[in-house]
Amino acid sequence: MNALLHQQWTCYRLQLKVLSTSAFEGFLAVLFPLMFATSALLVYRVQDDPDAMQYAGLGAAIMGMWTCQGVVASSLLTRERWAGTLELVVAAPVAIARVIVPVTLAMSTIGLYSVVATIVWMRWVFDLRLHIESWPLFLVSVLATALTVALVGFFLAVTAVRFRYSWALGAALEYPGWILCGFLVPVTLLPVWIQPLSWVIPTTWGMAAIRSAADGGSPWGDLALCAATGAAYAVLAAWLGGRLVDSARRHATLALT
């Protein structure tokens, strides 16, 4: 167990350094969510409703976490191929989860940078002070959401590799994710037939927990559902990742398609 934790921590630190110094995954991953948050708040500000601004402000802050994960996670294995390291990943005598999860966790950490930057940006530009009843519960909810977003990224990494333009698939999932997760529009306002899609995304429950903590309610029920759905993604992704590597080894090819 100690060896596993040491390996995960070392990989996480290295990947976080790489991402933090990257113009695309680091700087732009923080800058783009600021642009999206600005657009959303300009729309909501027209109503001159403090409650609506609070709702949009919380959603816009967390929205960056989802944005940071999509494109990078979906093209993760493709990038390994471009870098010439995919052979090492497939040949490594460890589960592929031990290689990918530290990367997606590092991306979620970049997403946390984005959350902080967006909150400061909203305070500075829009003079919007988010009203948080319980900061400890709010922080627990944000961290739990970041963890489950990383698990969704792990799932994307082992499934999107089957598509030639995996990065485009990740980009295409970004805006529907904003709607389905209830960042800017309540899930209950979506068409009834779409709502089940929201329920199977852990970020939906994470966002609900964050709003509950901010409003002074109990986030534990939503956090439990967030953890349960996130764990389901992790188990499914680990199984698919194992099948992916076994297929590559059995057929002696890295086509992965």
Short mmCIF file of N, CA and C in Angstrom, two decimals, residues 14-196:
data_model
loop_
_atom_site.label_atom_id
_atom_site.label_comp_id
_atom_site.label_asym_id
_atom_site.label_seq_id
_atom_site.Cartn_x
_atom_site.Cartn_y
_atom_site.Cartn_z
N LEU A 14 4.56 15.12 -10.49
CA LEU A 14 5.23 15.35 -11.78
C LEU A 14 4.25 15.88 -12.81
N GLN A 15 3.06 15.25 -12.87
CA GLN A 15 2.07 15.69 -13.85
C GLN A 15 1.58 17.10 -13.55
N LEU A 16 1.44 17.43 -12.26
CA LEU A 16 0.99 18.78 -11.90
C LEU A 16 2.02 19.82 -12.33
N LYS A 17 3.32 19.48 -12.18
CA LYS A 17 4.37 20.41 -12.63
C LYS A 17 4.31 20.58 -14.15
N VAL A 18 4.11 19.47 -14.86
CA VAL A 18 4.04 19.55 -16.32
C VAL A 18 2.86 20.41 -16.76
N LEU A 19 1.69 20.15 -16.17
CA LEU A 19 0.49 20.89 -16.57
C LEU A 19 0.59 22.36 -16.17
N SER A 20 1.18 22.63 -15.02
CA SER A 20 1.26 24.01 -14.54
C SER A 20 2.16 24.87 -15.42
N THR A 21 3.12 24.24 -16.08
CA THR A 21 4.04 24.99 -16.93
C THR A 21 3.62 24.96 -18.39
N SER A 22 2.50 24.31 -18.67
CA SER A 22 2.01 24.24 -20.05
C SER A 22 1.10 25.43 -20.34
N ALA A 23 1.31 26.07 -21.48
CA ALA A 23 0.48 27.22 -21.83
C ALA A 23 -0.97 26.79 -22.07
N PHE A 24 -1.18 25.62 -22.68
CA PHE A 24 -2.54 25.18 -23.00
C PHE A 24 -3.26 24.60 -21.79
N GLU A 25 -2.63 23.60 -21.13
CA GLU A 25 -3.31 22.94 -20.01
C GLU A 25 -3.23 23.75 -18.72
N GLY A 26 -2.28 24.65 -18.61
CA GLY A 26 -2.13 25.43 -17.39
C GLY A 26 -2.77 26.81 -17.49
N PHE A 27 -2.09 27.73 -18.20
CA PHE A 27 -2.56 29.12 -18.26
C PHE A 27 -3.93 29.24 -18.92
N LEU A 28 -4.08 28.65 -20.11
CA LEU A 28 -5.35 28.79 -20.82
C LEU A 28 -6.48 28.04 -20.12
N ALA A 29 -6.16 26.96 -19.41
CA ALA A 29 -7.19 26.22 -18.69
C ALA A 29 -7.80 27.06 -17.57
N VAL A 30 -7.05 28.05 -17.10
CA VAL A 30 -7.58 28.98 -16.10
C VAL A 30 -8.22 30.18 -16.79
N LEU A 31 -7.64 30.61 -17.92
CA LEU A 31 -8.14 31.80 -18.61
C LEU A 31 -9.49 31.56 -19.28
N PHE A 32 -9.64 30.43 -19.98
CA PHE A 32 -10.89 30.17 -20.70
C PHE A 32 -12.11 30.17 -19.77
N PRO A 33 -12.05 29.48 -18.61
CA PRO A 33 -13.23 29.52 -17.72
C PRO A 33 -13.59 30.93 -17.28
N LEU A 34 -12.59 31.83 -17.18
CA LEU A 34 -12.90 33.22 -16.83
C LEU A 34 -13.75 33.87 -17.92
N MET A 35 -13.44 33.56 -19.17
CA MET A 35 -14.23 34.11 -20.28
C MET A 35 -15.65 33.56 -20.24
N PHE A 36 -15.77 32.25 -19.99
CA PHE A 36 -17.11 31.66 -19.94
C PHE A 36 -17.90 32.21 -18.76
N ALA A 37 -17.23 32.36 -17.61
CA ALA A 37 -17.92 32.90 -16.43
C ALA A 37 -18.37 34.33 -16.67
N THR A 38 -17.53 35.10 -17.34
CA THR A 38 -17.90 36.49 -17.65
C THR A 38 -19.14 36.53 -18.52
N SER A 39 -19.19 35.69 -19.55
CA SER A 39 -20.36 35.66 -20.43
C SER A 39 -21.62 35.30 -19.66
N ALA A 40 -21.52 34.29 -18.80
CA ALA A 40 -22.69 33.85 -18.03
C ALA A 40 -23.18 34.94 -17.08
N LEU A 41 -22.25 35.60 -16.40
CA LEU A 41 -22.66 36.62 -15.43
C LEU A 41 -23.22 37.85 -16.13
N LEU A 42 -22.71 38.17 -17.32
CA LEU A 42 -23.28 39.30 -18.07
C LEU A 42 -24.74 39.02 -18.44
N VAL A 43 -25.03 37.78 -18.75
CA VAL A 43 -26.41 37.40 -19.08
C VAL A 43 -27.29 37.48 -17.84
N TYR A 44 -26.82 36.91 -16.74
CA TYR A 44 -27.64 36.87 -15.52
C TYR A 44 -27.78 38.26 -14.90
N ARG A 45 -26.81 39.13 -15.11
CA ARG A 45 -26.85 40.45 -14.48
C ARG A 45 -28.00 41.29 -15.00
N VAL A 46 -28.49 40.97 -16.20
CA VAL A 46 -29.60 41.72 -16.78
C VAL A 46 -30.83 41.66 -15.88
N GLN A 47 -31.01 40.53 -15.18
CA GLN A 47 -32.19 40.36 -14.33
C GLN A 47 -32.12 41.22 -13.06
N ASP A 48 -30.92 41.66 -12.70
CA ASP A 48 -30.73 42.44 -11.47
C ASP A 48 -31.33 41.71 -10.27
N ASP A 49 -31.06 40.40 -10.20
CA ASP A 49 -31.58 39.55 -9.13
C ASP A 49 -30.39 38.96 -8.36
N PRO A 50 -30.18 39.34 -7.09
CA PRO A 50 -29.03 38.82 -6.33
C PRO A 50 -29.03 37.30 -6.21
N ASP A 51 -30.21 36.69 -6.06
CA ASP A 51 -30.27 35.24 -5.96
C ASP A 51 -29.82 34.57 -7.26
N ALA A 52 -30.24 35.16 -8.38
CA ALA A 52 -29.82 34.61 -9.68
C ALA A 52 -28.31 34.75 -9.86
N MET A 53 -27.75 35.88 -9.42
CA MET A 53 -26.30 36.07 -9.53
C MET A 53 -25.55 35.10 -8.63
N GLN A 54 -26.10 34.81 -7.45
CA GLN A 54 -25.48 33.83 -6.56
C GLN A 54 -25.49 32.46 -7.22
N TYR A 55 -26.62 32.10 -7.82
CA TYR A 55 -26.75 30.80 -8.49
C TYR A 55 -25.74 30.71 -9.64
N ALA A 56 -25.72 31.76 -10.49
CA ALA A 56 -24.81 31.74 -11.65
C ALA A 56 -23.35 31.81 -11.19
N GLY A 57 -23.07 32.56 -10.13
CA GLY A 57 -21.70 32.68 -9.64
C GLY A 57 -21.14 31.35 -9.17
N LEU A 58 -21.93 30.60 -8.41
CA LEU A 58 -21.47 29.29 -7.95
C LEU A 58 -21.24 28.35 -9.13
N GLY A 59 -22.19 28.34 -10.06
CA GLY A 59 -22.06 27.46 -11.22
C GLY A 59 -20.87 27.82 -12.08
N ALA A 60 -20.69 29.13 -12.30
CA ALA A 60 -19.56 29.58 -13.13
C ALA A 60 -18.22 29.24 -12.49
N ALA A 61 -18.16 29.29 -11.15
CA ALA A 61 -16.90 28.96 -10.47
C ALA A 61 -16.54 27.49 -10.66
N ILE A 62 -17.52 26.61 -10.56
CA ILE A 62 -17.24 25.17 -10.67
C ILE A 62 -17.13 24.73 -12.13
N MET A 63 -17.72 25.51 -13.02
CA MET A 63 -17.73 25.17 -14.44
C MET A 63 -16.31 24.97 -14.98
N GLY A 64 -15.36 25.74 -14.47
CA GLY A 64 -13.99 25.64 -14.95
C GLY A 64 -13.37 24.28 -14.69
N MET A 65 -13.81 23.62 -13.61
CA MET A 65 -13.27 22.30 -13.30
C MET A 65 -13.63 21.31 -14.40
N TRP A 66 -14.87 21.41 -14.87
CA TRP A 66 -15.33 20.52 -15.95
C TRP A 66 -14.57 20.84 -17.24
N THR A 67 -14.40 22.14 -17.50
CA THR A 67 -13.72 22.58 -18.72
C THR A 67 -12.28 22.07 -18.76
N CYS A 68 -11.60 22.09 -17.62
CA CYS A 68 -10.19 21.67 -17.58
C CYS A 68 -10.02 20.20 -17.94
N GLN A 69 -11.02 19.39 -17.65
CA GLN A 69 -10.86 17.94 -17.77
C GLN A 69 -11.14 17.42 -19.18
N GLY A 70 -12.18 17.99 -19.84
CA GLY A 70 -12.72 17.40 -21.07
C GLY A 70 -11.71 17.08 -22.16
N VAL A 71 -11.14 18.10 -22.78
CA VAL A 71 -10.28 17.89 -23.95
C VAL A 71 -9.01 17.12 -23.57
N VAL A 72 -8.40 17.49 -22.46
CA VAL A 72 -7.12 16.87 -22.08
C VAL A 72 -7.33 15.39 -21.73
N ALA A 73 -8.37 15.08 -20.98
CA ALA A 73 -8.60 13.68 -20.59
C ALA A 73 -8.95 12.82 -21.79
N SER A 74 -9.79 13.33 -22.66
CA SER A 74 -10.22 12.51 -23.80
C SER A 74 -9.08 12.23 -24.77
N SER A 75 -8.09 13.10 -24.82
CA SER A 75 -6.96 12.90 -25.74
C SER A 75 -5.70 12.43 -25.02
N LEU A 76 -5.86 11.95 -23.80
CA LEU A 76 -4.69 11.61 -22.98
C LEU A 76 -3.83 10.51 -23.60
N LEU A 77 -4.46 9.39 -23.98
CA LEU A 77 -3.68 8.28 -24.55
C LEU A 77 -3.19 8.63 -25.95
N THR A 78 -3.96 9.44 -26.68
CA THR A 78 -3.49 9.88 -27.99
C THR A 78 -2.22 10.71 -27.85
N ARG A 79 -2.18 11.55 -26.82
CA ARG A 79 -0.97 12.34 -26.58
C ARG A 79 0.21 11.45 -26.22
N GLU A 80 -0.07 10.37 -25.47
CA GLU A 80 1.02 9.43 -25.16
C GLU A 80 1.57 8.83 -26.44
N ARG A 81 0.68 8.58 -27.40
CA ARG A 81 1.14 8.03 -28.67
C ARG A 81 2.02 9.06 -29.39
N TRP A 82 1.57 10.32 -29.41
CA TRP A 82 2.35 11.37 -30.07
C TRP A 82 3.72 11.53 -29.41
N ALA A 83 3.76 11.37 -28.10
CA ALA A 83 5.01 11.55 -27.36
C ALA A 83 5.91 10.32 -27.45
N GLY A 84 5.38 9.22 -28.02
CA GLY A 84 6.17 8.00 -28.13
C GLY A 84 6.28 7.23 -26.83
N THR A 85 5.39 7.50 -25.89
CA THR A 85 5.43 6.80 -24.60
C THR A 85 4.29 5.82 -24.41
N LEU A 86 3.41 5.68 -25.42
CA LEU A 86 2.27 4.78 -25.28
C LEU A 86 2.75 3.33 -25.12
N GLU A 87 3.84 2.99 -25.82
CA GLU A 87 4.37 1.63 -25.70
C GLU A 87 4.77 1.34 -24.25
N LEU A 88 5.36 2.33 -23.58
CA LEU A 88 5.79 2.13 -22.19
C LEU A 88 4.58 1.97 -21.27
N VAL A 89 3.52 2.74 -21.55
CA VAL A 89 2.31 2.66 -20.72
C VAL A 89 1.67 1.28 -20.84
N VAL A 90 1.59 0.77 -22.09
CA VAL A 90 0.94 -0.53 -22.31
C VAL A 90 1.81 -1.67 -21.77
N ALA A 91 3.13 -1.52 -21.90
CA ALA A 91 4.03 -2.59 -21.47
C ALA A 91 4.28 -2.58 -19.97
N ALA A 92 3.95 -1.50 -19.29
CA ALA A 92 4.22 -1.40 -17.86
C ALA A 92 3.47 -2.50 -17.10
N PRO A 93 4.15 -3.17 -16.15
CA PRO A 93 3.51 -4.29 -15.43
C PRO A 93 2.60 -3.81 -14.29
N VAL A 94 1.84 -2.77 -14.55
CA VAL A 94 0.88 -2.25 -13.55
C VAL A 94 -0.42 -1.95 -14.27
N ALA A 95 -1.48 -1.83 -13.49
CA ALA A 95 -2.77 -1.48 -14.08
C ALA A 95 -2.70 -0.09 -14.70
N ILE A 96 -3.39 0.09 -15.82
CA ILE A 96 -3.33 1.37 -16.52
C ILE A 96 -3.92 2.50 -15.67
N ALA A 97 -4.78 2.13 -14.73
CA ALA A 97 -5.37 3.14 -13.83
C ALA A 97 -4.28 3.86 -13.04
N ARG A 98 -3.23 3.12 -12.66
CA ARG A 98 -2.15 3.72 -11.86
C ARG A 98 -1.37 4.74 -12.65
N VAL A 99 -1.49 4.69 -13.99
CA VAL A 99 -0.79 5.65 -14.84
C VAL A 99 -1.69 6.86 -15.14
N ILE A 100 -2.97 6.60 -15.40
CA ILE A 100 -3.87 7.66 -15.87
C ILE A 100 -4.45 8.48 -14.73
N VAL A 101 -4.84 7.84 -13.63
CA VAL A 101 -5.52 8.56 -12.55
C VAL A 101 -4.69 9.73 -11.99
N PRO A 102 -3.35 9.58 -11.77
CA PRO A 102 -2.59 10.75 -11.31
C PRO A 102 -2.66 11.92 -12.29
N VAL A 103 -2.74 11.62 -13.59
CA VAL A 103 -2.82 12.71 -14.59
C VAL A 103 -4.16 13.43 -14.46
N THR A 104 -5.24 12.67 -14.36
CA THR A 104 -6.56 13.32 -14.27
C THR A 104 -6.72 14.04 -12.93
N LEU A 105 -6.08 13.51 -11.88
CA LEU A 105 -6.11 14.23 -10.60
C LEU A 105 -5.37 15.56 -10.71
N ALA A 106 -4.25 15.56 -11.43
CA ALA A 106 -3.50 16.81 -11.64
C ALA A 106 -4.34 17.81 -12.42
N MET A 107 -5.10 17.32 -13.40
CA MET A 107 -5.96 18.22 -14.17
C MET A 107 -7.07 18.79 -13.29
N SER A 108 -7.59 17.97 -12.38
CA SER A 108 -8.60 18.48 -11.45
C SER A 108 -8.02 19.54 -10.54
N THR A 109 -6.74 19.40 -10.19
CA THR A 109 -6.09 20.42 -9.38
C THR A 109 -5.99 21.74 -10.14
N ILE A 110 -5.69 21.65 -11.44
CA ILE A 110 -5.71 22.86 -12.27
C ILE A 110 -7.13 23.45 -12.25
N GLY A 111 -8.13 22.56 -12.23
CA GLY A 111 -9.51 23.03 -12.14
C GLY A 111 -9.78 23.78 -10.84
N LEU A 112 -9.13 23.35 -9.75
CA LEU A 112 -9.28 24.08 -8.48
C LEU A 112 -8.66 25.47 -8.58
N TYR A 113 -7.53 25.57 -9.30
CA TYR A 113 -6.97 26.90 -9.56
C TYR A 113 -8.02 27.77 -10.24
N SER A 114 -8.71 27.15 -11.22
CA SER A 114 -9.72 27.88 -11.98
C SER A 114 -10.86 28.34 -11.08
N VAL A 115 -11.25 27.50 -10.12
CA VAL A 115 -12.33 27.88 -9.19
C VAL A 115 -11.94 29.13 -8.40
N VAL A 116 -10.71 29.11 -7.87
CA VAL A 116 -10.24 30.25 -7.08
C VAL A 116 -10.14 31.50 -7.95
N ALA A 117 -9.57 31.34 -9.15
CA ALA A 117 -9.41 32.48 -10.05
C ALA A 117 -10.77 33.06 -10.43
N THR A 118 -11.75 32.20 -10.66
CA THR A 118 -13.08 32.68 -11.06
C THR A 118 -13.76 33.42 -9.92
N ILE A 119 -13.63 32.91 -8.70
CA ILE A 119 -14.24 33.60 -7.54
C ILE A 119 -13.61 34.99 -7.36
N VAL A 120 -12.28 35.06 -7.50
CA VAL A 120 -11.60 36.37 -7.39
C VAL A 120 -12.02 37.29 -8.53
N TRP A 121 -12.13 36.72 -9.74
CA TRP A 121 -12.53 37.51 -10.92
C TRP A 121 -13.94 38.07 -10.75
N MET A 122 -14.85 37.25 -10.24
CA MET A 122 -16.22 37.72 -10.04
C MET A 122 -16.27 38.83 -8.99
N ARG A 123 -15.46 38.69 -7.96
CA ARG A 123 -15.42 39.72 -6.92
C ARG A 123 -14.84 41.02 -7.44
N TRP A 124 -13.81 40.88 -8.30
CA TRP A 124 -13.09 42.05 -8.80
C TRP A 124 -13.87 42.78 -9.90
N VAL A 125 -14.39 42.01 -10.85
CA VAL A 125 -15.02 42.63 -12.03
C VAL A 125 -16.51 42.92 -11.80
N PHE A 126 -17.22 41.99 -11.18
CA PHE A 126 -18.68 42.12 -11.03
C PHE A 126 -19.10 42.52 -9.61
N ASP A 127 -18.12 42.70 -8.74
CA ASP A 127 -18.42 43.02 -7.35
C ASP A 127 -19.42 42.01 -6.76
N LEU A 128 -19.24 40.75 -7.14
CA LEU A 128 -20.14 39.68 -6.69
C LEU A 128 -19.49 38.94 -5.52
N ARG A 129 -20.08 39.07 -4.37
CA ARG A 129 -19.61 38.36 -3.18
C ARG A 129 -20.47 37.11 -3.00
N LEU A 130 -19.88 35.95 -3.21
CA LEU A 130 -20.64 34.71 -3.02
C LEU A 130 -20.98 34.54 -1.54
N HIS A 131 -22.23 34.27 -1.27
CA HIS A 131 -22.66 34.08 0.12
C HIS A 131 -22.55 32.59 0.47
N ILE A 132 -21.61 32.26 1.35
CA ILE A 132 -21.36 30.88 1.74
C ILE A 132 -21.68 30.73 3.23
N GLU A 133 -22.68 29.93 3.54
CA GLU A 133 -23.07 29.74 4.95
C GLU A 133 -22.04 28.91 5.71
N SER A 134 -21.54 27.87 5.08
CA SER A 134 -20.58 26.98 5.75
C SER A 134 -19.37 26.77 4.85
N TRP A 135 -18.29 27.46 5.15
CA TRP A 135 -17.08 27.31 4.33
C TRP A 135 -16.48 25.91 4.45
N PRO A 136 -16.43 25.28 5.65
CA PRO A 136 -15.87 23.91 5.70
C PRO A 136 -16.63 22.94 4.80
N LEU A 137 -17.98 22.96 4.89
CA LEU A 137 -18.76 22.05 4.05
C LEU A 137 -18.63 22.42 2.57
N PHE A 138 -18.51 23.70 2.30
CA PHE A 138 -18.33 24.15 0.91
C PHE A 138 -17.02 23.60 0.35
N LEU A 139 -15.94 23.71 1.13
CA LEU A 139 -14.64 23.22 0.66
C LEU A 139 -14.64 21.70 0.50
N VAL A 140 -15.28 21.00 1.45
CA VAL A 140 -15.38 19.53 1.31
C VAL A 140 -16.13 19.17 0.04
N SER A 141 -17.20 19.90 -0.24
CA SER A 141 -17.99 19.61 -1.45
C SER A 141 -17.20 19.90 -2.71
N VAL A 142 -16.44 20.99 -2.72
CA VAL A 142 -15.63 21.33 -3.89
C VAL A 142 -14.55 20.26 -4.12
N LEU A 143 -13.88 19.84 -3.04
CA LEU A 143 -12.83 18.84 -3.19
C LEU A 143 -13.39 17.49 -3.64
N ALA A 144 -14.56 17.13 -3.09
CA ALA A 144 -15.19 15.87 -3.52
C ALA A 144 -15.58 15.93 -4.99
N THR A 145 -16.07 17.09 -5.41
CA THR A 145 -16.43 17.26 -6.83
C THR A 145 -15.18 17.16 -7.71
N ALA A 146 -14.08 17.78 -7.28
CA ALA A 146 -12.84 17.71 -8.05
C ALA A 146 -12.36 16.27 -8.19
N LEU A 147 -12.48 15.49 -7.10
CA LEU A 147 -12.05 14.09 -7.15
C LEU A 147 -12.89 13.29 -8.14
N THR A 148 -14.20 13.49 -8.11
CA THR A 148 -15.06 12.71 -9.02
C THR A 148 -14.92 13.18 -10.47
N VAL A 149 -14.63 14.47 -10.67
CA VAL A 149 -14.35 14.94 -12.03
C VAL A 149 -13.11 14.22 -12.58
N ALA A 150 -12.12 13.99 -11.71
CA ALA A 150 -10.93 13.25 -12.14
C ALA A 150 -11.29 11.82 -12.54
N LEU A 151 -12.23 11.21 -11.83
CA LEU A 151 -12.64 9.84 -12.17
C LEU A 151 -13.41 9.82 -13.49
N VAL A 152 -14.21 10.86 -13.73
CA VAL A 152 -14.87 10.97 -15.04
C VAL A 152 -13.82 11.14 -16.13
N GLY A 153 -12.77 11.92 -15.84
CA GLY A 153 -11.68 12.07 -16.81
C GLY A 153 -10.99 10.75 -17.10
N PHE A 154 -10.81 9.92 -16.08
CA PHE A 154 -10.23 8.58 -16.27
C PHE A 154 -11.11 7.76 -17.21
N PHE A 155 -12.41 7.84 -17.02
CA PHE A 155 -13.35 7.11 -17.89
C PHE A 155 -13.25 7.62 -19.32
N LEU A 156 -13.19 8.95 -19.49
CA LEU A 156 -13.07 9.52 -20.83
C LEU A 156 -11.78 9.07 -21.51
N ALA A 157 -10.69 9.01 -20.74
CA ALA A 157 -9.39 8.68 -21.32
C ALA A 157 -9.38 7.27 -21.93
N VAL A 158 -10.04 6.31 -21.28
CA VAL A 158 -9.99 4.93 -21.79
C VAL A 158 -11.10 4.62 -22.79
N THR A 159 -12.07 5.51 -22.93
CA THR A 159 -13.14 5.27 -23.90
C THR A 159 -12.96 6.12 -25.16
N ALA A 160 -12.54 7.38 -25.00
CA ALA A 160 -12.42 8.26 -26.16
C ALA A 160 -11.28 7.86 -27.07
N VAL A 161 -10.34 7.03 -26.57
CA VAL A 161 -9.21 6.62 -27.40
C VAL A 161 -9.68 5.81 -28.61
N ARG A 162 -10.88 5.29 -28.52
CA ARG A 162 -11.42 4.53 -29.63
C ARG A 162 -11.81 5.42 -30.82
N PHE A 163 -11.83 6.73 -30.62
CA PHE A 163 -12.22 7.66 -31.68
C PHE A 163 -10.96 8.34 -32.24
N ARG A 164 -10.94 8.48 -33.55
CA ARG A 164 -9.77 9.07 -34.20
C ARG A 164 -9.51 10.48 -33.71
N TYR A 165 -10.58 11.28 -33.58
CA TYR A 165 -10.44 12.66 -33.10
C TYR A 165 -10.97 12.75 -31.68
N SER A 166 -10.26 12.10 -30.76
CA SER A 166 -10.73 12.02 -29.38
C SER A 166 -10.81 13.39 -28.72
N TRP A 167 -9.88 14.30 -29.09
CA TRP A 167 -9.91 15.62 -28.48
C TRP A 167 -11.19 16.37 -28.85
N ALA A 168 -11.66 16.14 -30.09
CA ALA A 168 -12.88 16.81 -30.53
C ALA A 168 -14.08 16.28 -29.75
N LEU A 169 -14.05 14.98 -29.42
CA LEU A 169 -15.14 14.43 -28.63
C LEU A 169 -15.17 15.08 -27.24
N GLY A 170 -13.97 15.26 -26.65
CA GLY A 170 -13.93 15.93 -25.34
C GLY A 170 -14.44 17.34 -25.41
N ALA A 171 -14.07 18.06 -26.50
CA ALA A 171 -14.55 19.44 -26.66
C ALA A 171 -16.06 19.46 -26.85
N ALA A 172 -16.59 18.46 -27.57
CA ALA A 172 -18.04 18.43 -27.82
C ALA A 172 -18.83 18.15 -26.55
N LEU A 173 -18.20 17.51 -25.57
CA LEU A 173 -18.91 17.18 -24.33
C LEU A 173 -18.93 18.37 -23.35
N GLU A 174 -18.13 19.39 -23.64
CA GLU A 174 -17.99 20.49 -22.67
C GLU A 174 -19.29 21.24 -22.43
N TYR A 175 -19.91 21.74 -23.49
CA TYR A 175 -21.10 22.57 -23.31
C TYR A 175 -22.32 21.75 -22.86
N PRO A 176 -22.58 20.56 -23.44
CA PRO A 176 -23.67 19.75 -22.87
C PRO A 176 -23.47 19.46 -21.39
N GLY A 177 -22.19 19.29 -20.99
CA GLY A 177 -21.92 19.04 -19.57
C GLY A 177 -22.35 20.20 -18.69
N TRP A 178 -22.17 21.42 -19.17
CA TRP A 178 -22.59 22.58 -18.39
C TRP A 178 -24.09 22.53 -18.11
N ILE A 179 -24.84 22.12 -19.15
CA ILE A 179 -26.31 22.06 -19.01
C ILE A 179 -26.71 20.89 -18.11
N LEU A 180 -26.14 19.71 -18.42
CA LEU A 180 -26.56 18.51 -17.70
C LEU A 180 -26.19 18.55 -16.22
N CYS A 181 -25.07 19.18 -15.89
CA CYS A 181 -24.61 19.21 -14.50
C CYS A 181 -25.27 20.32 -13.69
N GLY A 182 -26.07 21.15 -14.34
CA GLY A 182 -26.78 22.19 -13.60
C GLY A 182 -25.91 23.34 -13.16
N PHE A 183 -24.86 23.64 -13.93
CA PHE A 183 -23.99 24.76 -13.56
C PHE A 183 -24.73 26.09 -13.64
N LEU A 184 -25.49 26.27 -14.72
CA LEU A 184 -26.13 27.57 -14.95
C LEU A 184 -27.65 27.48 -15.00
N VAL A 185 -28.17 26.29 -15.21
CA VAL A 185 -29.63 26.10 -15.29
C VAL A 185 -29.99 24.93 -14.37
N PRO A 186 -30.99 25.09 -13.51
CA PRO A 186 -31.36 23.97 -12.63
C PRO A 186 -31.73 22.72 -13.42
N VAL A 187 -31.29 21.58 -12.94
CA VAL A 187 -31.58 20.32 -13.62
C VAL A 187 -33.08 20.08 -13.71
N THR A 188 -33.82 20.55 -12.71
CA THR A 188 -35.28 20.34 -12.70
C THR A 188 -35.98 21.09 -13.82
N LEU A 189 -35.32 22.08 -14.42
CA LEU A 189 -35.92 22.82 -15.53
C LEU A 189 -35.66 22.16 -16.88
N LEU A 190 -34.79 21.15 -16.91
CA LEU A 190 -34.51 20.44 -18.16
C LEU A 190 -35.68 19.54 -18.51
N PRO A 191 -35.84 19.19 -19.78
CA PRO A 191 -36.88 18.23 -20.16
C PRO A 191 -36.77 16.94 -19.34
N VAL A 192 -37.90 16.37 -19.00
CA VAL A 192 -37.93 15.20 -18.12
C VAL A 192 -37.08 14.05 -18.68
N TRP A 193 -37.10 13.88 -20.00
CA TRP A 193 -36.38 12.73 -20.57
C TRP A 193 -34.86 12.93 -20.53
N ILE A 194 -34.40 14.18 -20.32
CA ILE A 194 -32.96 14.43 -20.24
C ILE A 194 -32.43 14.28 -18.81
N GLN A 195 -33.28 14.51 -17.83
CA GLN A 195 -32.82 14.54 -16.44
C GLN A 195 -32.08 13.27 -15.99
N PRO A 196 -32.50 12.06 -16.42
CA PRO A 196 -31.72 10.87 -16.02
C PRO A 196 -30.27 10.92 -16.46
#
